[in-house]
Amino acid sequence: MEPPTLPISASAQKKRRRPALACEACRRRKVRCDRNLPCGTCVRSKNALCTYTTQAATNTNTSALGRKHRDESPKHGFPQSGAAALALPEPILYQPLPTPRHSAPSSTRAADSDDPSPIHIPVLTASAGEHSGPADFGLWQPVIQPRPAPVAAVPGGSVRDTASTPGSNSNHGSSSTVNSLVDRVKQLEQQLSDLMLCRLVTFAKKFENEKTTYLYQGLEKCKNLGRIIKARRTPTFATISIGKNMPSREVADALIDAYLRTFESVQRIIHIPTFKAEYERYWQDPSGVNEPFIVLMQLCMAIGATFHDERFTLRNLAIQWFWEGMFWLMMPCEKSRMTMTGLQIRCLMHYLRHTANIGCDLSWIGAGSLVRTAIYMGLHRDPKGLVKMTPYRAEMRRRLWASILEIALQSAIDAGGPPLISARDYDTEPPANLDDAQLVEDMDSAFPVPKDAKTFTQMTVPLALHATLPARLAVTARVNDFRSDTVYEETLRYSGELSSALQRMMQQLKSHPEISQFASRYAQFMTYRLFFALHQPIIPLALRNPIYYFSRKVTRS
């Protein structure tokens, strides 16, 4: 009688008594490993992946159960040899006895409700088939991993684990194994990040519960003082009277000049010659000027007050002018406010919110209303396709629309929301490179000849900044889209387009020494802040993976 032969899988199995402490690359090369992540050998050899295999200790009963499972799993059509048979490490679970993992397929799943739920760290779930290589890292959102189901029996006599392993799919081979290892590395990185987040949340809850601590009482005292200050700055609408809080002529001239040399040099809102003519008329006869211009003039002075002195001594007066503008917009006959002056007032109130810090965290809401009001008035359509109008009115519509687009973009970045406007929503052309003196309110006048880009005008800086709008708008839409799940190559592509737009803008600004320091720095800041918003989500990964080093370098520099 011949002796019974053991199955190939059982006889070929080797028991490893000592755990593997070196990384897989060093074990394969048979070199010393310093056990870092990544290890020194992988760093010197420029290896993109440095992974470790976690081996769970199993008892005698589970090892026999695993041998039976390995013998019967080929009956279901899954080979257990080659690259597909490599065991991937499981998520880190804290439980008394580790449960062995098996990957035999089955259409039937069972769970034991009596099995205690282990305490686990939130991890990222991902499918290995979604990526094609080590460089195709996407931006992942953390989710809580459900507890693994216990081992259950399925028809056919095989025993399997009801929880699926990370990266397991129907495509086997070396490519699937590499993709699974990539996903596993990302899961381990996210586990560490989520663990720190859980500790911060626990600390915050503990701080909220301990309301008798000195830190909590001090914070509440600061909040109460802030509420009192804000309440004193907010006047009642019954006491608001437009145009009754005017400074002296000398102070008013200084405030208007401060506004014209700062914000008006970057974002065109008013026509300076027309504004100055009406301004002179007001000081000659205050009653002979209409109320909308008084509101417009007060808002210009309020923005200029932030640059009047370093202590912002006119803060109370600037806030008073802001509420007078708000009162004017809330008066009856709202449709009568839908004029060019009304849009200018809305734009100036948006800037005043930020310069004087008057509820600037809610400016995105007002920016959305401003965009819709402008679209309702037809500013999103180029004047060439509308009724015949003077060159002055056509250019003012283009300038105001460009400023409204900038407001919508910047407020979306501040609020972390979508810009609510795209390039397909308008066909208005960029403003022409003209000085204000070239625009005259005359129906019979011909359109003035625009100056070339090498000639400095009052529109040089606004046009240079407006040229970067498509790139900045695309980055803002991608960063603030909660469905965005693009790979890292897409981030690099957006970064390259934004960098090219920034270089063209800087070349144009450097060619004009007449540009003020404020205008140059303002235009640069409006563009540079997009780089941080684009690469900031990659920073946690860049601290551990050299593939993302470019994002770390960009945000740090």
Coordinates of C-alpha atoms in Angstrom, one line a residue:
M1 CA 0.0 0.0 0.0
E2 CA 1.4 3.3 -1.1
P3 CA 1.8 6.0 1.6
P4 CA -0.7 8.9 1.3
T5 CA 0.7 11.9 -0.6
L6 CA 0.4 15.4 0.8
P7 CA -1.2 18.1 -1.3
I8 CA 1.4 20.3 -3.1
S9 CA 0.3 23.5 -1.4
A10 CA 0.6 21.9 2.0
S11 CA 4.0 20.3 1.4
A12 CA 5.4 23.4 -0.2
Q13 CA 4.4 25.6 2.7
K14 CA 7.2 26.8 4.8
K15 CA 6.9 28.0 8.4
R16 CA 8.8 31.1 9.3
R17 CA 9.7 31.2 13.0
R18 CA 11.1 34.7 13.1
P19 CA 9.1 37.7 11.8
A20 CA 10.4 39.5 8.8
L21 CA 11.7 42.9 10.0
A22 CA 13.4 44.1 6.8
C23 CA 11.5 45.7 4.0
E24 CA 10.6 43.5 1.0
A25 CA 13.1 45.2 -1.3
C26 CA 16.0 44.6 1.1
R27 CA 14.9 41.0 1.7
R28 CA 14.8 40.4 -2.0
R29 CA 18.3 41.9 -2.5
K30 CA 19.6 40.3 0.7
V31 CA 21.0 43.5 2.1
R32 CA 20.9 45.1 5.5
C33 CA 17.8 47.3 6.2
D34 CA 17.6 50.1 8.8
R35 CA 13.8 49.5 9.1
N36 CA 12.8 53.1 8.4
L37 CA 10.0 54.2 6.1
P38 CA 11.4 54.5 3.6
C39 CA 14.6 52.8 4.5
G40 CA 18.1 54.1 3.6
T41 CA 18.7 51.5 1.0
C42 CA 15.5 52.3 -0.9
V43 CA 16.3 56.0 -0.7
R44 CA 19.8 55.5 -2.1
S45 CA 18.5 53.3 -4.9
K46 CA 15.6 55.7 -5.6
N47 CA 13.1 53.0 -5.1
A48 CA 9.6 54.4 -5.3
L49 CA 8.1 51.8 -3.0
C50 CA 9.4 50.7 0.4
T51 CA 6.9 48.3 2.0
Y52 CA 6.9 45.9 4.9
T53 CA 4.9 42.7 5.3
T54 CA 3.0 42.3 8.5
Q55 CA 2.7 38.7 9.6
A56 CA 0.0 37.9 12.1
A57 CA 0.6 35.2 14.7
T58 CA -1.7 32.2 14.3
N59 CA -2.5 29.4 16.7
T60 CA -2.6 25.7 16.0
N61 CA -6.3 25.5 15.2
T62 CA -6.3 28.4 12.8
S63 CA -3.2 27.1 11.0
A64 CA -5.0 23.8 10.3
L65 CA -8.0 25.7 9.2
G66 CA -5.9 27.7 6.8
R67 CA -4.3 24.6 5.3
K68 CA -7.7 23.2 4.6
H69 CA -8.7 26.5 3.0
R70 CA -5.6 26.6 0.8
D71 CA -6.2 23.0 -0.4
E72 CA -9.7 23.7 -1.5
S73 CA -9.6 27.3 -2.8
P74 CA -8.4 26.3 -6.3
K75 CA -11.8 24.6 -6.7
H76 CA -13.4 28.0 -7.0
G77 CA -11.2 29.1 -9.8
F78 CA -8.5 31.2 -8.0
P79 CA -4.9 30.1 -8.4
Q80 CA -2.7 30.3 -5.3
S81 CA 0.7 30.5 -7.0
G82 CA 2.8 33.2 -8.4
A83 CA 2.4 36.9 -7.7
A84 CA -1.4 36.5 -7.0
A85 CA -0.6 34.3 -3.9
L86 CA 1.3 37.1 -2.1
A87 CA -0.4 38.0 1.1
L88 CA -1.0 41.7 1.5
P89 CA -0.9 43.2 5.0
E90 CA -4.2 44.0 6.6
P91 CA -5.2 47.3 8.2
I92 CA -3.9 47.7 11.8
L93 CA -6.6 46.4 14.1
Y94 CA -6.4 46.4 17.9
Q95 CA -8.0 43.2 19.2
P96 CA -7.1 40.5 21.7
L97 CA -6.5 37.6 19.2
P98 CA -5.7 38.4 15.5
T99 CA -7.9 36.6 13.0
P100 CA -6.2 34.9 10.0
R101 CA -7.0 36.4 6.6
H102 CA -7.9 34.3 3.6
S103 CA -8.8 35.4 0.1
A104 CA -10.8 32.6 -1.3
P105 CA -13.7 33.9 -3.4
S106 CA -17.4 33.1 -2.7
S107 CA -20.7 34.7 -3.6
T108 CA -22.1 33.8 -0.2
R109 CA -21.2 36.0 2.8
A110 CA -22.0 35.3 6.4
A111 CA -21.3 37.2 9.6
D112 CA -21.5 36.2 13.3
S113 CA -23.2 38.8 15.4
D114 CA -21.7 37.5 18.5
D115 CA -18.2 38.3 17.5
P116 CA -16.9 41.3 19.5
S117 CA -16.2 44.4 17.4
P118 CA -12.5 45.3 17.5
I119 CA -11.3 48.8 18.1
H120 CA -9.8 50.1 14.9
I121 CA -8.3 53.2 13.3
P122 CA -10.1 54.9 10.5
V123 CA -8.5 53.9 7.2
L124 CA -9.0 54.6 3.5
T125 CA -10.8 52.2 1.3
A126 CA -9.7 52.0 -2.3
S127 CA -9.9 49.6 -5.2
A128 CA -6.6 48.5 -6.7
G129 CA -8.0 48.6 -10.2
E130 CA -8.5 52.3 -10.1
H131 CA -4.8 53.1 -10.5
S132 CA -2.3 52.1 -13.1
G133 CA 1.0 52.6 -11.4
P134 CA 2.8 54.1 -8.4
A135 CA 2.5 57.6 -9.7
D136 CA -1.3 57.6 -10.1
F137 CA -2.0 58.7 -6.5
G138 CA -5.4 60.3 -6.1
L139 CA -6.7 62.6 -3.4
W140 CA -8.5 60.3 -1.0
Q141 CA -11.1 61.1 1.5
P142 CA -11.0 59.3 4.8
V143 CA -13.8 57.0 5.7
I144 CA -14.4 54.7 8.6
Q145 CA -13.6 51.1 7.8
P146 CA -16.3 48.6 8.9
R147 CA -15.2 45.9 11.4
P148 CA -14.0 42.8 9.6
A149 CA -16.5 39.9 9.6
P150 CA -15.4 36.6 11.2
V151 CA -14.5 33.5 9.4
A152 CA -17.5 31.7 8.1
A153 CA -18.2 28.4 6.2
V154 CA -19.5 28.5 2.7
P155 CA -21.1 25.7 0.6
G156 CA -18.4 23.4 -0.7
G157 CA -16.6 22.7 2.5
S158 CA -14.1 25.6 2.3
V159 CA -13.7 28.1 5.0
R160 CA -13.1 31.8 4.2
D161 CA -13.1 35.3 5.7
T162 CA -16.2 37.3 4.9
A163 CA -14.2 40.6 4.8
S164 CA -12.4 41.5 1.6
T165 CA -8.7 42.3 1.6
P166 CA -7.5 45.6 0.3
G167 CA -6.6 45.6 -3.3
S168 CA -8.3 42.2 -4.0
N169 CA -10.0 42.0 -7.4
S170 CA -10.4 39.6 -10.3
N171 CA -7.2 40.7 -12.1
H172 CA -4.2 38.8 -10.7
G173 CA -0.6 39.2 -11.6
S174 CA 2.3 41.4 -10.9
S175 CA 0.5 44.6 -11.9
S176 CA -2.4 43.9 -9.5
T177 CA 0.1 43.1 -6.7
V178 CA 2.0 46.4 -7.2
N179 CA -1.3 48.4 -7.2
S180 CA -2.4 46.6 -4.1
L181 CA 0.8 47.5 -2.3
V182 CA 0.4 51.1 -3.4
D183 CA -3.1 51.2 -1.9
R184 CA -1.8 49.6 1.3
V185 CA 0.9 52.2 1.7
K186 CA -1.7 54.9 1.3
Q187 CA -3.9 53.2 3.9
L188 CA -1.1 53.1 6.4
E189 CA -0.3 56.7 5.9
Q190 CA -3.9 57.7 6.4
Q191 CA -4.2 55.6 9.5
L192 CA -1.5 57.7 11.1
S193 CA -3.2 61.0 10.1
D194 CA -6.6 59.9 11.3
L195 CA -5.1 58.8 14.6
M196 CA -3.8 62.3 15.2
L197 CA -7.1 63.7 14.1
C198 CA -9.0 61.5 16.6
R199 CA -6.7 62.7 19.4
L200 CA -7.3 66.3 18.5
V201 CA -11.1 65.7 18.5
T202 CA -10.8 64.0 21.9
F203 CA -8.8 66.9 23.2
A204 CA -11.4 69.4 21.9
K205 CA -14.3 67.5 23.5
K206 CA -12.4 67.3 26.8
F207 CA -11.8 71.1 26.6
E208 CA -15.5 71.7 26.0
N209 CA -16.6 69.5 28.9
E210 CA -14.2 71.1 31.4
K211 CA -15.8 74.6 31.5
T212 CA -14.2 75.5 34.8
T213 CA -10.6 75.6 33.5
Y214 CA -8.7 78.8 33.2
L215 CA -8.3 78.4 29.5
Y216 CA -12.0 78.0 28.8
Q217 CA -12.9 81.0 31.0
G218 CA -10.3 83.2 29.2
L219 CA -11.6 82.2 25.8
E220 CA -15.2 82.9 26.8
K221 CA -14.2 86.3 28.1
C222 CA -12.6 87.2 24.8
K223 CA -15.7 86.0 22.9
N224 CA -17.9 88.2 25.1
L225 CA -15.7 91.2 24.6
G226 CA -15.9 90.6 20.8
R227 CA -19.7 90.5 20.9
I228 CA -19.9 93.7 22.8
I229 CA -17.5 95.5 20.4
K230 CA -19.5 94.3 17.4
A231 CA -22.8 95.3 18.9
R232 CA -21.5 98.8 19.6
R233 CA -20.3 99.2 16.0
T234 CA -23.7 98.2 14.5
P235 CA -26.1 101.1 14.4
T236 CA -29.8 100.8 14.4
F237 CA -31.5 101.5 11.1
A238 CA -33.6 104.2 12.7
T239 CA -30.5 106.3 13.4
I240 CA -29.0 105.9 9.9
S241 CA -29.1 109.1 7.8
I242 CA -27.1 109.0 4.5
G243 CA -24.7 111.9 4.0
K244 CA -24.8 113.3 7.5
N245 CA -21.4 112.0 8.7
M246 CA -19.0 113.8 6.4
P247 CA -15.4 114.7 7.4
S248 CA -13.7 117.9 6.4
R249 CA -12.6 118.6 2.8
E250 CA -9.0 118.0 3.6
V251 CA -9.6 114.6 5.2
A252 CA -12.0 113.6 2.4
D253 CA -9.4 114.4 -0.2
A254 CA -6.8 112.3 1.6
L255 CA -9.2 109.4 1.8
I256 CA -10.2 109.5 -1.8
D257 CA -6.6 109.7 -2.9
A258 CA -5.8 106.7 -0.7
Y259 CA -8.5 104.7 -2.4
L260 CA -7.5 105.7 -6.0
R261 CA -3.8 104.7 -5.5
T262 CA -4.7 101.3 -3.9
F263 CA -7.7 99.3 -4.9
E264 CA -8.7 101.4 -7.9
S265 CA -5.3 100.8 -9.5
V266 CA -5.9 97.0 -9.4
Q267 CA -9.7 96.6 -9.7
R268 CA -11.4 99.1 -11.8
I269 CA -14.8 100.2 -10.3
I270 CA -15.3 103.9 -11.1
H271 CA -14.4 106.2 -14.0
I272 CA -12.0 108.6 -12.3
P273 CA -12.7 111.8 -14.4
T274 CA -16.4 111.5 -14.0
F275 CA -16.1 110.7 -10.3
K276 CA -13.9 113.7 -9.6
A277 CA -16.2 116.0 -11.5
E278 CA -19.2 114.9 -9.4
Y279 CA -17.0 115.0 -6.3
E280 CA -16.2 118.7 -6.9
R281 CA -19.9 119.4 -7.5
Y282 CA -20.8 117.9 -4.2
W283 CA -18.5 120.2 -2.2
Q284 CA -19.9 123.2 -4.0
D285 CA -23.5 122.2 -3.4
P286 CA -24.1 119.0 -1.3
S287 CA -27.9 119.1 -2.0
G288 CA -27.3 119.2 -5.8
V289 CA -25.9 115.7 -5.9
N290 CA -28.0 112.6 -6.0
E291 CA -28.0 110.1 -3.1
P292 CA -26.4 107.1 -4.9
F293 CA -23.3 109.2 -5.6
I294 CA -23.1 110.2 -1.9
V295 CA -23.2 106.5 -1.0
L296 CA -20.5 105.7 -3.6
M297 CA -18.3 108.5 -2.4
Q298 CA -18.6 107.4 1.2
L299 CA -17.6 103.9 0.4
C300 CA -14.5 105.1 -1.5
M301 CA -13.5 107.1 1.5
A302 CA -14.2 104.2 3.9
I303 CA -11.8 102.0 1.9
G304 CA -9.3 104.8 1.8
A305 CA -9.6 105.2 5.6
T306 CA -7.9 101.8 6.0
F307 CA -4.8 103.2 4.4
H308 CA -5.0 106.7 5.9
D309 CA -3.0 105.8 9.0
E310 CA -1.5 102.7 10.6
R311 CA -4.0 102.7 13.5
F312 CA -7.1 102.9 11.4
T313 CA -8.4 105.8 13.6
L314 CA -11.4 106.3 11.3
R315 CA -12.7 102.7 11.8
N316 CA -16.0 103.8 13.4
L317 CA -16.7 106.3 10.6
A318 CA -15.9 103.7 7.9
I319 CA -18.3 101.2 9.6
Q320 CA -21.0 103.8 9.7
W321 CA -20.6 104.4 6.0
F322 CA -20.8 100.7 5.3
W323 CA -24.1 100.5 7.1
E324 CA -25.4 103.5 5.3
G325 CA -24.6 101.7 2.0
M326 CA -26.4 98.6 3.3
F327 CA -29.4 100.7 4.2
W328 CA -29.5 102.2 0.8
L329 CA -29.5 98.8 -0.9
M330 CA -32.3 97.6 1.4
M331 CA -34.6 100.5 0.7
P332 CA -37.9 99.9 -1.2
C333 CA -37.9 99.7 -5.0
E334 CA -35.1 97.2 -5.3
K335 CA -35.3 97.3 -9.0
S336 CA -34.3 100.9 -9.1
R337 CA -30.9 99.9 -7.5
M338 CA -30.0 97.7 -10.5
T339 CA -27.9 100.4 -12.2
M340 CA -24.2 100.8 -13.0
T341 CA -23.9 102.9 -9.8
G342 CA -25.7 100.2 -7.8
L343 CA -23.2 97.6 -9.1
Q344 CA -20.3 99.9 -8.2
I345 CA -21.7 100.3 -4.7
R346 CA -22.0 96.5 -4.3
C347 CA -18.4 96.0 -5.4
L348 CA -17.1 98.6 -3.0
M349 CA -19.1 97.2 -0.1
H350 CA -17.5 93.8 -0.8
Y351 CA -14.0 95.3 -0.6
L352 CA -14.9 97.3 2.5
R353 CA -16.0 94.1 4.2
H354 CA -12.5 92.7 3.9
T355 CA -10.5 95.9 4.6
A356 CA -12.6 96.9 7.7
N357 CA -13.3 93.3 8.7
I358 CA -17.1 93.7 8.7
G359 CA -18.4 90.1 8.4
C360 CA -15.9 89.2 5.7
D361 CA -16.5 85.5 6.4
L362 CA -19.9 85.9 4.7
S363 CA -18.7 87.8 1.7
W364 CA -19.2 84.7 -0.6
I365 CA -22.9 85.1 -0.1
G366 CA -22.9 88.7 -1.2
A367 CA -20.6 87.8 -4.1
G368 CA -23.1 85.3 -5.4
S369 CA -25.8 87.9 -5.3
L370 CA -23.5 90.4 -7.1
V371 CA -22.8 88.0 -9.9
R372 CA -26.5 87.2 -10.4
T373 CA -27.4 90.9 -10.4
A374 CA -24.7 91.6 -13.0
I375 CA -26.0 88.7 -15.2
Y376 CA -29.6 90.0 -14.8
M377 CA -28.4 93.3 -16.1
G378 CA -26.7 91.7 -19.1
L379 CA -23.0 92.4 -18.2
H380 CA -22.1 88.8 -19.0
R381 CA -22.8 89.6 -22.7
D382 CA -20.4 91.6 -24.7
P383 CA -21.6 95.1 -25.7
K384 CA -21.0 94.2 -29.3
G385 CA -24.0 91.9 -29.3
L386 CA -26.3 94.4 -27.5
V387 CA -27.9 97.6 -28.5
K388 CA -25.6 100.4 -29.7
M389 CA -24.0 102.3 -26.8
T390 CA -21.2 104.8 -26.3
P391 CA -17.6 103.6 -26.0
Y392 CA -17.7 104.9 -22.4
R393 CA -20.6 102.7 -21.4
A394 CA -19.3 99.7 -23.3
E395 CA -15.9 99.9 -21.6
M396 CA -17.4 100.5 -18.2
R397 CA -19.5 97.4 -18.5
R398 CA -16.4 95.3 -19.5
R399 CA -14.4 96.8 -16.6
L400 CA -17.1 96.2 -14.1
W401 CA -17.7 92.6 -15.3
A402 CA -14.0 91.8 -15.0
S403 CA -14.0 93.2 -11.4
I404 CA -17.1 91.1 -10.5
L405 CA -15.4 88.0 -11.8
E406 CA -12.4 88.7 -9.6
I407 CA -14.7 89.2 -6.6
A408 CA -16.5 85.9 -7.3
L409 CA -13.2 84.1 -7.6
Q410 CA -11.5 85.5 -4.5
S411 CA -14.6 85.0 -2.3
A412 CA -14.9 81.4 -3.4
I413 CA -11.3 80.8 -2.4
D414 CA -11.9 82.4 1.0
A415 CA -15.1 80.4 1.6
G416 CA -13.9 77.1 0.2
G417 CA -16.9 76.9 -2.2
P418 CA -17.3 76.7 -5.9
P419 CA -16.8 79.9 -7.9
L420 CA -20.4 79.6 -9.3
I421 CA -19.2 80.9 -12.7
S422 CA -17.3 79.4 -15.6
A423 CA -15.9 80.6 -18.9
R424 CA -19.0 79.2 -20.7
D425 CA -21.3 81.5 -18.8
Y426 CA -20.2 84.7 -20.4
D427 CA -18.8 86.1 -23.7
T428 CA -17.8 89.6 -22.5
E429 CA -14.3 90.5 -23.9
P430 CA -11.6 91.8 -21.6
P431 CA -11.4 95.6 -21.3
A432 CA -9.3 97.6 -23.7
N433 CA -5.9 99.1 -22.7
L434 CA -7.2 102.6 -22.4
D435 CA -6.8 105.5 -20.0
D436 CA -9.9 107.0 -18.4
A437 CA -9.3 110.3 -20.2
Q438 CA -9.8 108.5 -23.6
L439 CA -13.4 107.5 -22.7
V440 CA -16.0 110.2 -23.2
E441 CA -19.7 110.0 -22.7
D442 CA -20.6 111.0 -26.3
M443 CA -22.8 109.0 -28.6
D444 CA -21.2 110.3 -31.7
S445 CA -17.6 109.7 -30.6
A446 CA -15.7 106.9 -32.2
F447 CA -14.1 104.1 -30.2
P448 CA -10.6 105.2 -29.1
V449 CA -7.6 103.3 -30.3
P450 CA -6.3 100.9 -27.6
K451 CA -2.7 101.3 -26.7
D452 CA -0.2 98.4 -27.0
A453 CA 0.8 96.2 -24.0
K454 CA 4.2 98.0 -23.8
T455 CA 2.5 101.3 -23.0
F456 CA 1.5 101.9 -19.4
T457 CA -2.1 102.9 -18.8
Q458 CA -4.5 102.8 -15.9
M459 CA -5.6 99.4 -17.1
T460 CA -2.1 97.8 -17.2
V461 CA -2.3 96.0 -13.9
P462 CA -6.0 95.0 -14.1
L463 CA -5.4 93.5 -17.6
A464 CA -2.3 91.6 -16.4
L465 CA -4.2 90.1 -13.5
H466 CA -7.3 89.4 -15.7
A467 CA -5.1 87.4 -18.1
T468 CA -4.5 84.8 -15.3
L469 CA -8.2 84.4 -14.6
P470 CA -8.8 81.3 -16.7
A471 CA -6.0 79.4 -14.9
R472 CA -7.0 80.6 -11.4
L473 CA -10.7 79.8 -12.1
A474 CA -9.9 76.2 -13.2
V475 CA -7.7 75.7 -10.0
T476 CA -10.4 77.1 -7.8
A477 CA -13.1 74.9 -9.3
R478 CA -11.0 71.8 -8.9
V479 CA -9.8 72.5 -5.4
N480 CA -13.3 73.3 -4.0
D481 CA -15.1 70.5 -5.8
F482 CA -16.0 67.9 -3.2
R483 CA -16.3 65.3 -6.0
S484 CA -12.7 65.9 -7.2
D485 CA -10.8 62.7 -7.2
T486 CA -8.1 63.3 -9.8
V487 CA -4.6 61.8 -9.8
Y488 CA -1.5 63.6 -8.8
E489 CA -0.6 64.2 -12.5
E490 CA -3.6 66.4 -12.8
T491 CA -2.4 68.5 -9.8
L492 CA 0.9 68.9 -11.5
R493 CA -0.8 69.9 -14.8
Y494 CA -2.9 72.6 -13.1
S495 CA 0.2 73.8 -11.3
G496 CA 2.1 74.1 -14.5
E497 CA -0.7 76.1 -16.2
L498 CA -0.9 78.4 -13.2
S499 CA 2.8 78.9 -13.1
S500 CA 2.9 79.8 -16.8
A501 CA 0.2 82.4 -16.3
L502 CA 2.1 83.8 -13.3
Q503 CA 5.3 84.1 -15.3
R504 CA 3.5 86.0 -18.1
M505 CA 2.0 88.4 -15.6
M506 CA 5.3 89.0 -13.8
Q507 CA 7.0 89.8 -17.1
Q508 CA 4.4 92.3 -18.0
L509 CA 4.5 93.9 -14.5
K510 CA 8.3 94.2 -14.5
S511 CA 8.3 95.9 -17.8
H512 CA 6.5 98.9 -16.3
P513 CA 8.4 100.7 -13.5
E514 CA 5.4 103.1 -13.1
I515 CA 3.4 100.3 -11.3
S516 CA 3.0 101.0 -7.6
Q517 CA 4.3 98.5 -5.0
F518 CA 0.8 97.9 -3.7
A519 CA -0.6 97.0 -7.2
S520 CA 2.3 94.7 -7.9
R521 CA 2.1 92.8 -4.6
Y522 CA -1.7 92.6 -4.8
A523 CA -1.6 91.0 -8.2
Q524 CA 1.1 88.6 -7.1
F525 CA -0.8 87.6 -3.9
M526 CA -4.0 86.9 -5.8
T527 CA -2.1 84.4 -7.9
Y528 CA 0.3 82.9 -5.4
R529 CA -2.4 81.9 -3.0
L530 CA -3.7 79.4 -5.5
F531 CA -0.5 77.4 -5.4
F532 CA -1.0 76.8 -1.7
A533 CA -4.7 75.9 -2.1
L534 CA -3.7 73.4 -4.9
H535 CA -0.8 71.6 -3.2
Q536 CA -1.9 71.9 0.5
P537 CA -3.9 68.6 0.4
I538 CA -0.8 66.7 -0.8
I539 CA 1.4 67.9 2.1
P540 CA 0.6 65.0 4.5
L541 CA 1.6 62.5 1.8
A542 CA 4.7 64.6 0.8
L543 CA 6.1 64.1 4.3
R544 CA 6.4 60.4 3.8
N545 CA 6.6 59.8 0.1
P546 CA 9.3 61.4 -2.1
I547 CA 6.9 61.2 -5.1
Y548 CA 5.1 64.3 -3.7
Y549 CA 8.2 66.3 -3.0
F550 CA 7.3 68.9 -5.6
S551 CA 4.2 69.9 -3.6
R552 CA 6.2 70.2 -0.4
K553 CA 8.7 72.4 -2.2
V554 CA 6.1 74.6 -3.8
T555 CA 4.2 75.3 -0.6
R556 CA 7.4 75.9 1.4
S557 CA 8.9 78.3 -1.1

